[in-house]
CSV table of C-alpha atoms in Angstrom, one decimal:
chain,number,residue,atom,x,y,z
A,1,MET,CA,0.2,0.2,0.2
A,2,VAL,CA,1.6,3.4,-1.0
A,3,LEU,CA,0.9,6.0,1.8
A,4,PRO,CA,0.7,9.7,1.4
A,5,PHE,CA,4.6,10.0,2.3
A,6,ASP,CA,5.7,7.7,-0.6
A,7,ALA,CA,2.8,9.4,-3.0
A,8,CYS,CA,4.4,12.9,-2.0
A,9,SER,CA,8.1,11.9,-2.7
A,10,MET,CA,6.8,9.9,-6.3
A,11,ILE,CA,5.1,13.5,-7.2
A,12,GLN,CA,7.9,16.1,-6.2
A,13,ASN,CA,10.4,13.6,-7.9
A,14,ALA,CA,8.9,13.6,-11.2
A,15,SER,CA,8.1,17.2,-11.3
A,16,ARG,CA,11.9,17.7,-10.7
A,17,VAL,CA,13.0,15.5,-13.7
A,18,ALA,CA,10.4,17.7,-15.5
A,19,LEU,CA,8.3,14.7,-16.3
A,20,PRO,CA,4.9,15.1,-18.1
A,21,ARG,CA,2.7,12.9,-15.6
A,22,VAL,CA,3.4,10.6,-13.3
A,23,ALA,CA,1.3,7.2,-12.4
A,24,LEU,CA,0.2,6.4,-8.8
A,25,PRO,CA,-1.3,3.2,-7.2
A,26,TYR,CA,-5.3,4.2,-7.0
A,27,THR,CA,-6.0,4.5,-3.3
A,28,THR,CA,-8.4,6.7,-1.3
A,29,GLN,CA,-5.7,8.7,0.1
A,30,ASN,CA,-3.7,8.8,-2.9
A,31,PHE,CA,-6.8,10.4,-4.6
A,32,HIS,CA,-7.7,12.8,-2.0
A,33,LEU,CA,-4.2,14.2,-2.2
A,34,SER,CA,-4.3,14.2,-5.6
A,35,ARG,CA,-7.8,16.0,-6.0
A,36,LEU,CA,-6.7,18.7,-3.6
A,37,LEU,CA,-3.1,19.1,-6.1
A,38,LEU,CA,-5.5,19.7,-8.7
A,39,SER,CA,-8.3,21.8,-7.0
A,40,SER,CA,-5.3,23.9,-5.7
A,41,GLY,CA,-3.5,24.5,-9.5
A,42,LEU,CA,-0.7,22.4,-8.5
A,43,ILE,CA,-0.8,19.5,-11.3
A,44,THR,CA,-3.2,20.2,-14.7
A,45,SER,CA,-5.3,16.9,-14.5
A,46,LEU,CA,-6.3,13.6,-12.8
A,47,THR,CA,-7.2,10.7,-14.6
A,48,LEU,CA,-8.1,6.9,-13.6
A,49,GLY,CA,-5.8,4.8,-15.6
A,50,SER,CA,-3.8,1.3,-16.0
A,51,PRO,CA,-0.4,0.7,-15.5
A,52,SER,CA,0.8,1.4,-19.2
A,53,SER,CA,-1.4,4.6,-20.2
A,54,PRO,CA,-4.5,6.9,-18.6
A,55,ALA,CA,-7.2,5.5,-19.6
A,56,PRO,CA,-10.6,5.6,-17.7
A,57,GLN,CA,-12.9,3.4,-19.9
A,58,GLU,CA,-10.1,0.5,-19.1
A,59,PHE,CA,-10.4,1.7,-15.2
A,60,PRO,CA,-13.8,-0.1,-13.6
A,61,ALA,CA,-12.6,-3.8,-15.4
A,62,LEU,CA,-9.0,-3.6,-14.0
A,63,PRO,CA,-8.2,-5.9,-10.8
A,64,VAL,CA,-7.7,-3.1,-7.8
A,65,PRO,CA,-3.6,-3.4,-7.6
A,66,GLN,CA,-3.4,-2.2,-11.1
A,67,ARG,CA,-5.6,0.9,-10.8
A,68,ARG,CA,-3.3,3.7,-11.3
A,69,LEU,CA,-4.2,8.0,-10.9
A,70,TRP,CA,-2.3,9.9,-13.9
A,71,LEU,CA,-1.5,13.4,-12.6
A,72,ASP,CA,-0.3,15.7,-15.6
A,73,LEU,CA,1.9,17.8,-14.0
A,74,LYS,CA,2.3,21.4,-14.5
A,75,TYR,CA,4.8,23.6,-15.3
A,76,ARG,CA,5.5,27.3,-16.4
A,77,GLN,CA,8.7,28.4,-18.6
A,78,ASP,CA,10.2,25.2,-18.4
A,79,GLN,CA,10.3,25.3,-14.7
A,80,PRO,CA,7.7,23.2,-12.5
A,81,VAL,CA,4.5,24.7,-10.9
A,82,LEU,CA,4.4,22.4,-7.9
A,83,ARG,CA,8.1,22.9,-6.4
A,84,ARG,CA,8.0,21.1,-3.0
A,85,LEU,CA,5.4,18.6,-2.2
A,86,ALA,CA,6.1,17.4,1.8
A,87,SER,CA,5.2,15.0,4.0
A,88,VAL,CA,4.3,16.3,7.8
A,89,SER,CA,2.3,13.2,9.4
A,90,LYS,CA,4.5,9.9,8.8
A,91,PRO,CA,3.5,6.4,10.2
A,92,SER,CA,6.0,7.0,13.0
A,93,ARG,CA,4.6,10.0,14.1
A,94,SER,CA,0.9,11.4,12.9
A,95,VAL,CA,0.6,15.1,13.8
A,96,TYR,CA,-2.6,16.2,15.1
A,97,LEU,CA,-3.8,19.4,15.7
A,98,ASP,CA,-7.2,21.1,17.3
A,99,ALA,CA,-9.0,23.8,15.6
A,100,ASP,CA,-6.3,26.6,17.4
A,101,GLU,CA,-3.4,24.9,16.6
A,102,LEU,CA,-4.4,24.6,13.1
A,103,ARG,CA,-5.1,28.4,12.8
A,104,ARG,CA,-2.2,29.2,14.3
A,105,TRP,CA,0.0,26.9,11.8
A,106,VAL,CA,-1.5,27.7,8.8
A,107,ASN,CA,-0.8,31.5,10.0
A,108,GLY,CA,2.8,30.8,10.2
A,109,ALA,CA,3.4,29.6,13.4
A,110,ARG,CA,5.5,26.6,14.5
A,111,GLU,CA,2.6,23.8,16.2
A,112,LYS,CA,3.9,20.6,17.7
A,113,GLY,CA,7.4,20.7,16.1
A,114,VAL,CA,6.0,21.3,12.5
A,115,PRO,CA,7.0,24.9,11.0
A,116,GLY,CA,4.3,27.3,10.0
A,117,LEU,CA,3.0,27.4,6.4
A,118,ASN,CA,5.3,30.1,4.3
A,119,PHE,CA,3.7,32.4,2.2
A,120,GLY,CA,2.7,30.8,-1.0
A,121,GLU,CA,2.6,27.5,0.7
A,122,ILE,CA,-0.5,25.3,0.8
A,123,GLY,CA,-1.3,22.6,3.5
A,124,PHE,CA,-3.6,19.7,2.9
A,125,VAL,CA,-5.1,18.4,6.2
A,126,LYS,CA,-7.7,15.4,7.3
A,127,THR,CA,-10.4,15.9,9.3
A,128,GLU,CA,-12.7,13.8,11.1
A,129,GLY,CA,-16.0,14.5,9.9
A,130,LYS,CA,-15.5,16.2,6.4
A,131,GLY,CA,-12.8,14.2,5.3
A,132,TRP,CA,-9.6,15.9,3.2
A,133,MET,CA,-9.7,19.2,2.5
A,134,GLU,CA,-6.8,22.6,2.5
A,135,GLY,CA,-5.8,23.9,5.7
A,136,ARG,CA,-7.2,27.2,5.3
A,137,GLU,CA,-11.0,25.5,4.7
A,138,ALA,CA,-10.4,23.3,7.9
A,139,VAL,CA,-9.6,27.0,10.0
A,140,LYS,CA,-12.6,28.4,8.4
A,141,LEU,CA,-14.9,25.2,9.8
A,142,ARG,CA,-13.0,25.9,12.8
A,143,GLN,CA,-12.1,21.8,12.9
A,144,GLY,CA,-9.0,20.1,14.4
A,145,ALA,CA,-7.2,17.9,11.8
A,146,GLN,CA,-4.6,15.7,11.3
A,147,VAL,CA,-1.8,17.6,8.8
A,148,ILE,CA,-0.9,15.3,5.8
A,149,ALA,CA,1.1,16.8,3.9
A,150,ARG,CA,3.0,20.9,2.7
A,151,ALA,CA,3.1,21.7,-1.0
A,152,SER,CA,4.2,25.4,-2.7
């Protein structure tokens, strides 16, 4: 099973070597992380497919281990739009912030050993009741959350 920190590494590495697209194993976590990257404008598109190509029509018939998410990476003037994608919570250390801690973290303060978000950075979190969202959305909803990743 590919965890979010593996997906972050795969996407960042593909971006650094200027690959046009990257395939991730299809998991719920990878789907939500990819969906957030797409809604934040850091990738161009998200397509379901097989290990060899993005093919949404083949996706439902594939066995689960062969299903893939294909992300088209975005570049401007030959530079990747997604410069950095780093995992915050790891299997050995999950980072949970309550609503007030999350607000301070989003505003740039260090919370529970995690440096705050900088200008131009986006934090991705997983809340109990609302699911995966961008950190600023969770702050508006006054939700505590697990901090999953940060991107710039």
